[in-house]
Structures are given as structure tokens and as C-alpha cells.
Tab-separated table of C-alpha atoms and ligand atoms in Angstrom:
chain	number	residue	atom	x	y	z
A	22	MET	CA	-6.461	158.415	204.550
A	23	PRO	CA	-7.905	156.190	201.818
A	24	PRO	CA	-9.655	158.041	198.956
A	25	THR	CA	-13.243	158.983	199.669
A	26	LEU	CA	-16.099	158.875	197.180
A	27	LEU	CA	-19.210	160.996	197.652
A	28	LEU	CA	-22.528	160.107	196.002
A	29	ARG	CA	-24.198	163.466	196.371
A	30	ASN	CA	-27.873	164.339	196.719
A	31	GLY	CA	-29.513	161.115	195.506
A	32	ARG	CA	-32.680	159.478	196.772
A	33	VAL	CA	-31.017	156.895	199.001
A	34	ILE	CA	-33.268	153.854	199.366
A	35	ASP	CA	-32.065	151.078	201.656
A	36	PRO	CA	-34.842	148.658	202.637
A	37	SER	CA	-32.500	146.893	205.106
A	38	GLN	CA	-32.756	149.959	207.369
A	39	GLN	CA	-36.086	151.420	206.176
A	40	LEU	CA	-34.216	154.334	204.685
A	41	ASP	CA	-35.731	156.454	201.894
A	42	ARG	CA	-34.599	160.075	201.711
A	43	VAL	CA	-32.639	162.485	199.567
A	44	THR	CA	-29.171	162.680	201.070
A	45	ASP	CA	-25.464	161.955	200.557
A	46	LEU	CA	-23.766	158.567	200.662
A	47	TRP	CA	-20.065	158.316	201.519
A	48	VAL	CA	-17.746	155.474	200.507
A	49	SER	CA	-14.219	154.955	201.751
A	50	ASN	CA	-11.774	152.071	201.955
A	51	GLY	CA	-14.212	149.785	200.095
A	52	GLU	CA	-16.898	150.272	202.734
A	53	ILE	CA	-19.947	152.426	203.307
A	54	ALA	CA	-18.498	155.275	205.368
A	55	GLY	CA	-21.545	157.378	206.169
A	56	ILE	CA	-24.978	158.654	205.187
A	57	GLY	CA	-25.822	162.367	205.351
A	58	PRO	CA	-23.527	165.347	206.050
A	59	GLN	CA	-20.018	164.367	207.205
A	60	SER	CA	-17.044	166.310	208.467
A	61	ARG	CA	-14.787	164.914	205.756
A	62	THR	CA	-13.907	165.900	202.210
A	63	ALA	CA	-14.428	163.837	199.092
A	64	ASP	CA	-11.663	162.957	196.661
A	65	ARG	CA	-14.293	162.236	194.044
A	66	THR	CA	-17.964	163.232	193.789
A	67	LEU	CA	-20.740	161.756	191.666
A	68	ASP	CA	-23.733	164.066	191.380
A	69	CYS	CA	-26.771	161.810	191.952
A	70	THR	CA	-29.422	164.534	191.812
A	71	GLY	CA	-32.628	162.985	190.473
A	72	MET	CA	-31.179	159.486	190.802
A	73	ILE	CA	-31.933	156.591	193.147
A	74	VAL	CA	-28.996	155.316	195.195
A	75	SER	CA	-29.591	151.680	196.145
A	76	PRO	CA	-27.593	148.880	197.745
A	77	GLY	CA	-25.927	147.001	194.878
A	78	LEU	CA	-28.417	144.723	193.155
A	79	ILE	CA	-28.113	140.981	193.753
A	80	ASP	CA	-29.159	138.392	191.167
A	81	MET	CA	-29.228	135.087	192.986
A	82	HIS	CA	-30.102	132.991	189.920
A	83	VAL	CA	-27.462	133.192	187.193
A	84	HIS	CA	-25.920	130.599	184.871
A	85	LEU	CA	-22.330	131.631	184.111
A	86	ARG	CA	-21.585	128.430	182.097
A	87	GLU	CA	-17.889	128.261	183.019
A	88	PRO	CA	-16.361	125.706	183.188
A	89	GLY	CA	-17.432	123.656	180.188
A	90	ARG	CA	-19.673	125.829	178.076
A	91	GLU	CA	-17.525	128.870	177.383
A	92	GLU	CA	-19.124	129.216	173.929
A	93	ASP	CA	-22.279	130.437	175.737
A	94	GLU	CA	-20.778	132.573	178.526
A	95	THR	CA	-17.718	132.873	180.753
A	96	ILE	CA	-17.390	134.136	184.291
A	97	ALA	CA	-15.755	137.267	182.808
A	98	THR	CA	-18.468	138.004	180.202
A	99	GLY	CA	-21.327	137.139	182.554
A	100	THR	CA	-20.034	139.383	185.319
A	101	ALA	CA	-19.394	142.177	182.793
A	102	ALA	CA	-23.080	141.895	181.820
A	103	ALA	CA	-24.000	142.020	185.520
A	104	VAL	CA	-22.126	145.272	186.096
A	105	ALA	CA	-23.673	146.780	182.947
A	106	GLY	CA	-27.088	145.928	184.392
A	107	GLY	CA	-26.335	147.410	187.817
A	108	VAL	CA	-25.867	144.009	189.479
A	109	THR	CA	-23.008	143.916	191.983
A	110	SER	CA	-23.397	140.312	193.189
A	111	VAL	CA	-24.478	137.168	191.395
A	112	ALA	CA	-24.991	133.671	192.718
A	113	CYS	CA	-24.093	131.191	189.980
A	114	MET	CA	-25.731	127.851	189.363
A	115	PRO	CA	-23.749	124.590	189.482
A	116	ASN	CA	-24.937	123.049	186.178
A	117	THR	CA	-21.543	123.574	184.580
A	118	GLU	CA	-19.424	120.838	182.967
A	119	PRO	CA	-18.193	119.354	185.200
A	120	ALA	CA	-20.849	120.248	187.745
A	121	LEU	CA	-19.874	122.519	190.614
A	122	ASP	CA	-19.860	119.724	193.192
A	123	THR	CA	-16.496	119.993	194.959
A	124	ARG	CA	-14.675	122.462	197.147
A	125	MET	CA	-12.097	122.986	194.384
A	126	ALA	CA	-14.796	123.805	191.847
A	127	ALA	CA	-16.238	126.476	194.141
A	128	GLU	CA	-12.767	127.935	194.698
A	129	PHE	CA	-12.161	127.995	190.927
A	130	VAL	CA	-15.309	130.069	190.317
A	131	ILE	CA	-14.372	132.606	192.990
A	132	GLN	CA	-10.817	132.841	191.641
A	133	GLN	CA	-12.023	133.387	188.057
A	134	ALA	CA	-14.434	136.081	189.257
A	135	GLN	CA	-11.620	137.856	191.096
A	136	ARG	CA	-9.440	137.675	187.978
A	137	ALA	CA	-12.222	139.154	185.859
A	138	GLY	CA	-12.668	141.939	188.407
A	139	PHE	CA	-16.252	142.954	187.641
A	140	CYS	CA	-18.632	141.875	190.425
A	141	ASN	CA	-18.931	139.523	193.384
A	142	VAL	CA	-19.714	135.918	192.532
A	143	PHE	CA	-21.158	133.542	195.119
A	144	PRO	CA	-21.077	129.946	193.881
A	145	ILE	CA	-23.983	127.623	194.537
A	146	GLY	CA	-22.989	124.012	194.973
A	147	ALA	CA	-24.691	120.939	193.542
A	148	VAL	CA	-26.896	118.957	195.936
A	149	THR	CA	-25.819	115.648	194.419
A	150	LYS	CA	-22.584	114.423	192.852
A	151	ASN	CA	-22.474	115.457	189.193
A	152	ARG	CA	-26.119	116.538	189.638
A	153	GLU	CA	-27.094	112.920	188.987
A	154	GLY	CA	-29.487	112.751	191.914
A	155	LYS	CA	-27.933	109.566	193.288
A	156	GLU	CA	-25.562	110.584	196.049
A	157	LEU	CA	-25.184	113.771	198.099
A	158	ALA	CA	-22.271	115.984	197.040
A	159	GLU	CA	-19.682	117.004	199.643
A	160	LEU	CA	-21.826	119.808	201.023
A	161	GLY	CA	-19.532	120.663	203.931
A	162	GLY	CA	-16.485	120.878	201.654
A	163	LEU	CA	-18.427	123.049	199.222
A	164	VAL	CA	-19.267	125.504	202.002
A	165	GLU	CA	-15.572	125.620	202.967
A	166	GLY	CA	-14.810	126.433	199.330
A	167	GLY	CA	-17.269	129.336	199.389
A	168	ALA	CA	-20.577	127.817	198.238
A	169	VAL	CA	-23.509	129.725	199.775
A	170	ALA	CA	-26.443	127.408	198.937
A	171	PHE	CA	-27.248	124.184	197.103
A	172	THR	CA	-29.280	123.140	194.082
A	173	ASP	CA	-29.283	120.742	191.137
A	174	ASP	CA	-30.979	123.492	189.059
A	175	GLY	CA	-31.624	122.617	185.476
A	176	ALA	CA	-33.008	119.462	187.008
A	177	PRO	CA	-34.930	118.666	190.188
A	178	VAL	CA	-33.535	116.569	193.053
A	179	TYR	CA	-35.605	113.620	192.074
A	180	SER	CA	-35.391	111.379	195.106
A	181	ALA	CA	-37.500	112.602	198.011
A	182	GLU	CA	-35.179	110.682	200.322
A	183	ILE	CA	-32.093	112.522	199.066
A	184	MET	CA	-33.943	115.833	199.255
A	185	ARG	CA	-34.847	115.064	202.855
A	186	ARG	CA	-31.218	114.384	203.747
A	187	ALA	CA	-30.053	117.474	201.849
A	188	LEU	CA	-32.460	119.627	203.882
A	189	GLU	CA	-31.298	118.015	207.130
A	190	TYR	CA	-27.645	118.514	206.273
A	191	CYS	CA	-28.196	122.094	205.056
A	192	LYS	CA	-30.029	122.888	208.268
A	193	MET	CA	-26.852	122.054	210.194
A	194	LEU	CA	-24.838	124.185	207.755
A	195	ASP	CA	-27.486	126.962	207.961
A	196	ARG	CA	-27.825	126.977	204.165
A	197	ALA	CA	-30.857	126.927	201.886
A	198	VAL	CA	-31.665	124.318	199.256
A	199	LEU	CA	-32.786	126.024	196.032
A	200	VAL	CA	-35.529	124.079	194.281
A	201	HIS	CA	-36.049	123.592	190.551
A	202	ALA	CA	-39.540	122.111	190.900
A	203	GLU	CA	-40.446	119.744	188.080
A	204	ILE	CA	-41.989	116.293	187.909
A	205	LEU	CA	-40.150	114.986	184.864
A	206	GLU	CA	-42.661	112.317	183.810
A	207	LEU	CA	-45.220	115.074	183.347
A	208	THR	CA	-42.985	117.391	181.310
A	209	GLN	CA	-41.196	114.809	179.122
A	210	GLY	CA	-40.874	116.117	175.567
A	211	GLY	CA	-42.737	119.328	176.378
A	212	VAL	CA	-41.725	122.605	174.728
A	213	MET	CA	-44.253	125.001	176.281
A	214	ASN	CA	-47.022	125.344	178.864
A	215	GLU	CA	-49.784	122.752	178.568
A	216	GLY	CA	-53.046	124.503	177.861
A	217	PHE	CA	-55.290	126.051	175.245
A	218	VAL	CA	-52.408	127.539	173.218
A	219	SER	CA	-50.311	124.343	173.156
A	220	MET	CA	-53.387	122.461	171.980
A	221	GLN	CA	-54.060	124.950	169.179
A	222	LEU	CA	-50.416	124.920	168.075
A	223	GLY	CA	-50.186	121.139	168.322
A	224	LEU	CA	-47.120	121.413	170.567
A	225	ARG	CA	-46.393	119.132	173.486
A	226	GLY	CA	-47.139	120.829	176.792
A	227	MET	CA	-45.744	120.913	180.315
A	228	PRO	CA	-48.572	121.191	182.840
A	229	GLY	CA	-48.389	123.642	185.732
A	230	ILE	CA	-49.019	120.865	188.233
A	231	ALA	CA	-45.614	119.359	187.324
A	232	GLU	CA	-44.237	122.350	189.230
A	233	ASP	CA	-46.860	122.490	191.983
A	234	ILE	CA	-46.480	118.850	193.029
A	235	MET	CA	-42.768	119.224	193.672
A	236	ILE	CA	-43.162	122.555	195.453
A	237	TYR	CA	-45.562	120.781	197.789
A	238	ARG	CA	-43.184	117.847	198.286
A	239	ASP	CA	-40.239	120.062	199.155
A	240	MET	CA	-42.364	122.284	201.364
A	241	VAL	CA	-43.501	119.368	203.533
A	242	LEU	CA	-39.934	118.033	203.603
A	243	ALA	CA	-38.793	121.460	204.819
A	244	GLU	CA	-41.497	121.310	207.488
A	245	LEU	CA	-40.447	117.815	208.556
A	246	THR	CA	-36.735	118.602	208.732
A	247	GLY	CA	-36.890	122.211	209.899
A	248	GLY	CA	-34.667	123.065	206.920
A	249	ARG	CA	-35.007	125.931	204.461
A	250	CYS	CA	-36.043	125.641	200.826
A	251	HIS	CA	-36.201	128.437	198.265
A	252	ILE	CA	-38.337	127.846	195.182
A	253	LEU	CA	-36.570	129.054	192.045
A	254	HIS	CA	-38.454	130.691	189.136
A	255	VAL	CA	-42.034	130.267	190.429
A	256	SER	CA	-44.267	130.277	187.342
A	257	THR	CA	-47.700	128.994	188.437
A	258	ALA	CA	-50.686	130.349	190.364
A	259	GLY	CA	-50.746	127.040	192.261
A	260	GLY	CA	-47.110	127.435	193.266
A	261	VAL	CA	-47.696	130.946	194.609
A	262	ASP	CA	-50.641	129.632	196.647
A	263	LEU	CA	-48.606	126.791	198.150
A	264	ILE	CA	-45.757	129.099	199.164
A	265	ARG	CA	-48.245	131.535	200.707
A	266	GLN	CA	-49.792	128.699	202.762
A	267	GLY	CA	-46.393	127.362	203.800
A	268	ARG	CA	-45.159	130.741	204.973
A	269	ALA	CA	-48.370	131.281	206.934
A	270	LYS	CA	-47.644	127.993	208.743
A	271	GLY	CA	-44.111	129.109	209.529
A	272	ILE	CA	-42.400	126.606	207.228
A	273	GLY	CA	-38.928	127.547	205.976
A	274	ILE	CA	-39.918	128.307	202.412
A	275	SER	CA	-39.305	131.320	200.168
A	276	GLY	CA	-39.850	131.933	196.494
A	277	GLU	CA	-38.556	134.020	193.629
A	278	ALA	CA	-40.084	135.446	190.460
A	279	CYS	CA	-38.267	136.078	187.185
A	280	PRO	CA	-39.284	139.008	184.947
A	281	HIS	CA	-40.293	136.806	181.989
A	282	HIS	CA	-42.791	134.947	184.157
A	283	PHE	CA	-44.679	138.117	185.124
A	284	ILE	CA	-44.395	139.862	181.732
A	285	LEU	CA	-44.939	137.175	179.074
A	286	THR	CA	-47.504	134.409	178.553
A	287	ASP	CA	-47.701	131.240	176.452
A	288	GLU	CA	-49.448	133.298	173.746
A	289	THR	CA	-45.945	134.428	172.674
A	290	LEU	CA	-45.162	130.878	171.476
A	291	ARG	CA	-47.447	131.485	168.491
A	292	ALA	CA	-44.370	133.091	166.885
A	293	PHE	CA	-42.508	129.731	167.166
A	294	ASP	CA	-39.489	131.728	168.386
A	295	SER	CA	-37.184	129.813	170.750
A	296	ASN	CA	-36.480	133.034	172.676
A	297	PHE	CA	-39.827	132.339	174.332
A	298	LYS	CA	-38.825	128.800	175.286
A	299	MET	CA	-37.805	128.268	178.900
A	300	SER	CA	-38.140	125.993	181.894
A	301	PRO	CA	-40.482	126.383	183.615
A	302	PRO	CA	-42.380	127.619	180.564
A	303	LEU	CA	-44.257	130.877	180.099
A	304	ARG	CA	-47.743	130.258	181.455
A	305	THR	CA	-51.122	132.013	181.243
A	306	GLN	CA	-52.384	135.459	182.224
A	307	ARG	CA	-53.946	133.892	185.305
A	308	ASP	CA	-50.496	132.730	186.432
A	309	VAL	CA	-48.957	136.130	185.631
A	310	ASP	CA	-51.622	137.808	187.786
A	311	ALA	CA	-50.962	135.367	190.642
A	312	ILE	CA	-47.200	136.055	190.529
A	313	LEU	CA	-47.857	139.813	190.624
A	314	ALA	CA	-50.174	139.296	193.596
A	315	GLY	CA	-47.518	137.146	195.289
A	316	LEU	CA	-44.895	139.846	194.781
A	317	LYS	CA	-47.278	142.427	196.148
A	318	ASP	CA	-48.367	140.596	199.301
A	319	GLY	CA	-44.837	139.439	200.169
A	320	THR	CA	-45.270	135.750	199.331
A	321	LEU	CA	-42.509	136.021	196.712
A	322	THR	CA	-39.648	137.813	198.466
A	323	VAL	CA	-37.007	137.649	195.738
A	324	LEU	CA	-36.620	138.917	192.176
A	325	ALA	CA	-34.011	137.069	190.094
A	326	THR	CA	-33.358	136.519	186.398
A	327	ASP	CA	-32.402	132.879	185.680
A	328	HIS	CA	-29.843	134.403	183.258
A	329	ALA	CA	-29.341	131.478	180.852
A	330	PRO	CA	-27.066	132.280	177.913
A	331	HIS	CA	-27.025	129.991	174.871
A	332	ALA	CA	-24.825	130.530	171.804
A	333	PRO	CA	-26.863	131.720	168.771
A	334	GLU	CA	-26.459	128.505	166.767
A	335	LYS	CA	-28.135	126.558	169.583
A	336	LYS	CA	-31.093	128.895	170.064
A	337	GLU	CA	-31.646	129.038	166.277
A	338	ARG	CA	-32.592	125.352	166.131
A	339	GLU	CA	-36.200	124.243	165.706
A	340	LEU	CA	-38.376	124.904	168.752
A	341	ASP	CA	-38.305	121.311	169.986
A	342	GLN	CA	-34.491	121.094	169.638
A	343	ALA	CA	-33.587	124.524	171.053
A	344	PRO	CA	-32.361	124.758	174.673
A	345	ASN	CA	-34.412	126.469	177.398
A	346	GLY	CA	-33.685	129.913	178.770
A	347	ILE	CA	-32.928	133.565	178.072
A	348	LEU	CA	-30.495	136.303	179.088
A	349	GLY	CA	-31.420	138.327	182.152
A	350	LEU	CA	-28.697	140.403	183.768
A	351	GLU	CA	-28.853	143.545	181.616
A	352	THR	CA	-32.646	143.603	181.292
A	353	PHE	CA	-33.360	142.801	184.976
A	354	LEU	CA	-33.685	146.317	186.372
A	355	PRO	CA	-35.481	148.035	183.441
A	356	LEU	CA	-38.006	145.194	183.084
A	357	CYS	CA	-38.792	145.302	186.804
A	358	VAL	CA	-39.146	149.093	186.729
A	359	THR	CA	-41.318	149.008	183.610
A	360	PHE	CA	-43.577	146.151	184.682
A	361	LEU	CA	-43.625	146.425	188.495
A	362	ILE	CA	-43.065	150.107	189.377
A	363	GLU	CA	-44.678	151.858	186.416
A	364	PRO	CA	-48.056	150.038	186.646
A	365	GLY	CA	-48.047	150.553	190.432
A	366	HIS	CA	-47.677	146.917	191.541
A	367	LEU	CA	-44.722	147.725	193.801
A	368	THR	CA	-43.103	150.841	195.265
A	369	TRP	CA	-39.375	151.462	194.820
A	370	PRO	CA	-38.509	150.309	198.366
A	371	GLN	CA	-40.664	147.176	197.926
A	372	MET	CA	-38.998	146.304	194.619
A	373	LEU	CA	-35.445	147.045	195.751
A	374	GLU	CA	-35.932	144.957	198.898
A	375	LYS	CA	-36.505	141.931	196.615
A	376	MET	CA	-33.305	142.738	194.668
A	377	THR	CA	-31.007	143.495	197.623
A	378	ILE	CA	-31.493	142.490	201.255
A	379	ASN	CA	-33.990	139.659	200.657
A	380	PRO	CA	-31.770	137.568	198.337
A	381	ALA	CA	-28.837	138.346	200.678
A	382	LYS	CA	-30.856	136.823	203.532
A	383	VAL	CA	-31.766	133.682	201.544
A	384	LEU	CA	-28.084	133.161	200.726
A	385	GLY	CA	-26.764	134.329	204.100
A	386	ILE	CA	-24.303	136.771	202.514
A	387	ASN	CA	-23.012	140.075	203.878
A	388	ARG	CA	-24.460	142.192	201.041
A	389	GLY	CA	-27.605	144.035	200.014
A	390	THR	CA	-27.333	146.857	202.560
A	391	LEU	CA	-25.921	150.370	202.879
A	392	GLN	CA	-25.212	150.040	206.594
A	393	VAL	CA	-22.024	151.820	207.636
A	394	GLY	CA	-19.050	149.477	207.678
A	395	ARG	CA	-20.478	147.039	205.126
A	396	PRO	CA	-18.910	146.404	201.694
A	397	ALA	CA	-19.597	149.388	199.434
A	398	ASP	CA	-21.704	147.757	196.714
A	399	VAL	CA	-23.958	150.492	195.330
A	400	THR	CA	-26.180	150.861	192.268
A	401	VAL	CA	-27.195	154.309	191.049
A	402	ILE	CA	-30.418	154.208	189.056
A	403	ASP	CA	-31.945	156.771	186.718
A	404	PRO	CA	-35.629	156.000	187.393
A	405	LYS	CA	-36.888	158.018	184.433
A	406	ALA	CA	-34.403	157.013	181.723
A	407	GLN	CA	-36.163	155.637	178.663
A	408	TRP	CA	-34.230	153.440	176.304
A	409	VAL	CA	-34.539	150.535	173.904
A	410	ILE	CA	-33.141	147.081	174.682
A	411	ASP	CA	-30.631	146.059	172.006
A	412	LYS	CA	-29.415	142.464	172.039
A	413	ASN	CA	-26.328	143.494	170.060
A	414	ALA	CA	-25.248	145.900	172.796
A	415	THR	CA	-25.028	143.181	175.456
A	416	LYS	CA	-21.802	142.321	177.276
A	417	SER	CA	-22.911	138.682	177.385
A	418	LYS	CA	-21.457	136.216	174.889
A	419	SER	CA	-24.972	135.216	173.861
A	420	ARG	CA	-27.873	137.103	172.305
A	421	ASN	CA	-30.941	135.106	173.383
A	422	THR	CA	-33.439	137.649	174.659
A	423	PRO	CA	-37.121	137.975	173.739
A	424	PHE	CA	-36.975	141.653	174.758
A	425	HIS	CA	-34.871	142.943	171.827
A	426	GLY	CA	-36.347	146.226	170.603
A	427	TRP	CA	-38.561	146.728	173.684
A	428	LYS	CA	-38.883	150.262	175.017
A	429	VAL	CA	-38.188	150.322	178.768
A	430	THR	CA	-37.882	152.755	181.649
A	431	GLY	CA	-35.185	152.774	184.338
A	432	ARG	CA	-31.463	152.276	183.951
A	433	ALA	CA	-28.424	151.560	186.090
A	434	VAL	CA	-26.187	154.583	185.475
A	435	ALA	CA	-23.440	153.712	187.953
A	436	THR	CA	-22.322	150.417	189.473
A	437	ILE	CA	-19.938	150.394	192.412
A	438	VAL	CA	-18.456	147.124	193.674
A	439	GLY	CA	-16.444	147.107	196.896
A	440	GLY	CA	-15.949	150.865	196.572
A	441	ASP	CA	-14.641	150.661	192.972
A	442	ILE	CA	-16.619	152.342	190.192
A	443	LYS	CA	-17.191	149.607	187.589
A	444	LYS	CA	-19.704	151.472	185.452
A	445	ASN	CA	-20.364	155.196	185.297
A	446	GLU	CA	-22.651	157.094	182.949
A	447	LEU	CA	-23.067	159.987	185.403
A	448	ASN	CA	-20.007	162.188	184.846
B	513	LIG	ZN1	-34.384	125.839	186.888
B	514	LIG	ZN1	-31.813	128.313	186.334
């Protein structure tokens, strides 16, 4: 008999099977072995009284930087940060150097993740060779190597014709195309959202419509082809509206929200701190309210971080020289609890659905559920824990977070990946 682990007396929430009750969860042989009283004995017991027991969290939008930019992050440090944050699976973006655009590159990422031994990593392949937007990458070969979706994230797929063919091809492969929506002529040289604040600060802006126009383009291409597109990091009220309309028409479109886009606005740029610089940029309160509404009414089905580590010397440059993006993996859960659960925007099952089974569905991966027989990826959450985010306590190689010193609620206290306890603050 393989060793059996018992997670005793937690509030087990599994949106994939509409489960929400205080009970026991059993893990054996790397799989979920049972829920509720069982006629077996446990070799090890974690007392989860007062805790939430969830399917392992999935972050489907992560930049791990390896290969090519190991000064910012490696697969080992990024996945260590994931486990610390209660994330058991990440999907990693292909804007590495070289780009993740071949079967071998996908296999390399999976191999490095296995060597590191922290969490599951699902590579996302590039849509075009070297992400140059000129020629489709070998999408079929990438899938054989383990790629679960496609994107040129960091940049849009600029040619509508190539995007059309990518959607057609991905339809045959039953894979989604993940969209970084940006009309580059409109954002050229921009460092923040275009609006009242950018005008006052005299900084070059990036208008919200630069995002909306491309969301619309890819939505109608998805309609034409019958393919599936997933809009990454939705930041505008207009974008939320378009996705809502598309879904109502039955078009294959989904969208994700990142914590910074529903917590922060462009007002933060008044500090001229590059930790508030990202792409798409922080927008206005009106956009924040629209994203919250979209999360609430089910338009935005996925929560993800866009974890984007940059070495300190890069982020410390002047605002217009500094790269875009912030860390996400270790602040993901507490920020969502503090800004979605605490104010009453979402319930626990609604929030966890967007961090477990919904991203698993977009990627078509066998995760995000506590169904018996499935891989035992489990996150145990203390819903009441209050703590202070400390950028110096991160497992990431980088330190670029705007949330340093913020008081938050909710913490991953145990992270179990494939039945192995990777983090445990319980006992
Ligand atoms: Zn992006
Ligand atoms: Zn990204």
C-alpha cells in the first residue's frame, strides 16, 4: 500500500464538482483517493480545521525567463515562488531567448521543471517563429513537445492573416490562442495609460482603445474560424464589454484579469515608480470597476498574475527606460482574497473556480479538480491569516512588486503537488 495522506476537517471547496463542505480529503499514490470518511488509515495527517482545502491553484500567465534571462528568473526560482504562493501549476510564456517555438524548447522547459521539483509547468508555445509575427511556428510539433496553448505574448500577433491561420490550425489541435491585445502604432513610446493623469504628468500615454481594437479583431477572427481565443490581462472597460458581447453570441472567447488591474489605477504613476509600469498599463477607476463587474458576472472566467520578474538594476532605470511588469506568484492569492473576497465581490467558490478549473479548461489540462483519481494537487488556505507582503522574503530572483509593505488577508499554508507536500506551515 502506498503511503496515505489525510487532510482532516477542512472546508473542502471544489468548484469542478460544486463541492463546498467541511470534510476530509484523502491522498494516496499521487492521486486524490477519496472525500469524506474512508475505511483506511492515514500514514500522515494534516489538521485543516478552520482552513480551506482547494484544488491546487493554477496561474496560467507566468514568465519564467529561462532560457536566456536567468538574471531575472529561472524555472527553479519561479516554480519555488509558485509553491510558496500556493500555486501548483503554472503555464509559462514563450518570450524567452530564444523564443519557445520548437518541440525541443517545450521539452526543455518540462525537463527543467521536473529537475527543479517544485510544481507542474505547462509550456505555452509561440504562435510565430521567434515571435517575429512573420511565419507560423511549428504548432503541431510544439503540442507533441508538451505545449498546451499558443501566444506571442509580450507582443501581439500583428498580422490578421497570420492570426486567422493560427486560429484555424489551433482549432484542429483543439488549443487556444492567448491574445496580448495591443495596436502598436497607438502605444509607441507610451509609459502609462493615456488620460487625465498622463496629461498632468506630461508622460506619453497608451490609450485603452489600443487594446479594445485588437480584442475586437481577434474576436471576429475566432467567430469566422470557429477557433478559441483567450484575452490575456484584460485592462479596459471596453475590453470587458467586447468579451461579454462575444460570449453572449457564442463566440469562442474567454478573458482573464490580473490583480494589479483590479486593485491599482494610473493615479499610482504620480510616484514615478517603475513598479507601477506594466503592459497593458494601469488604467482608471472606471476600468477597475468594469473588471470587477466582469469577474462578478462571469465574463472574465480566469484570474492570473502575468508574473514578470525583472532584475533590480533594470527596474531601477528611469520610468521611460524601465521594462514593463511585476511579480505575481506569491501575492496572487492574498491580493485576490483581500480585494475580491473581503469586499464581497466574489464568494470563495466563485474565486477559486477562476484559479482552478476554469484556467484548466482554457488550457485543456487534467488539473484544477479534486475528483477521485485525478493528480493530487491541493492548496490549503488560511482564509483569515493577516500578514504583510515583504519583497525581500520572495523566492523569486527579482524584487519588482508594487505591493511591498501591504497588509493582506489570506495565505497558502500548505501546497501539495502530485501528492507530495512542497510547502507546509500547518504542523
Ligand atoms: Zn502581455
Ligand atoms: Zn505576460
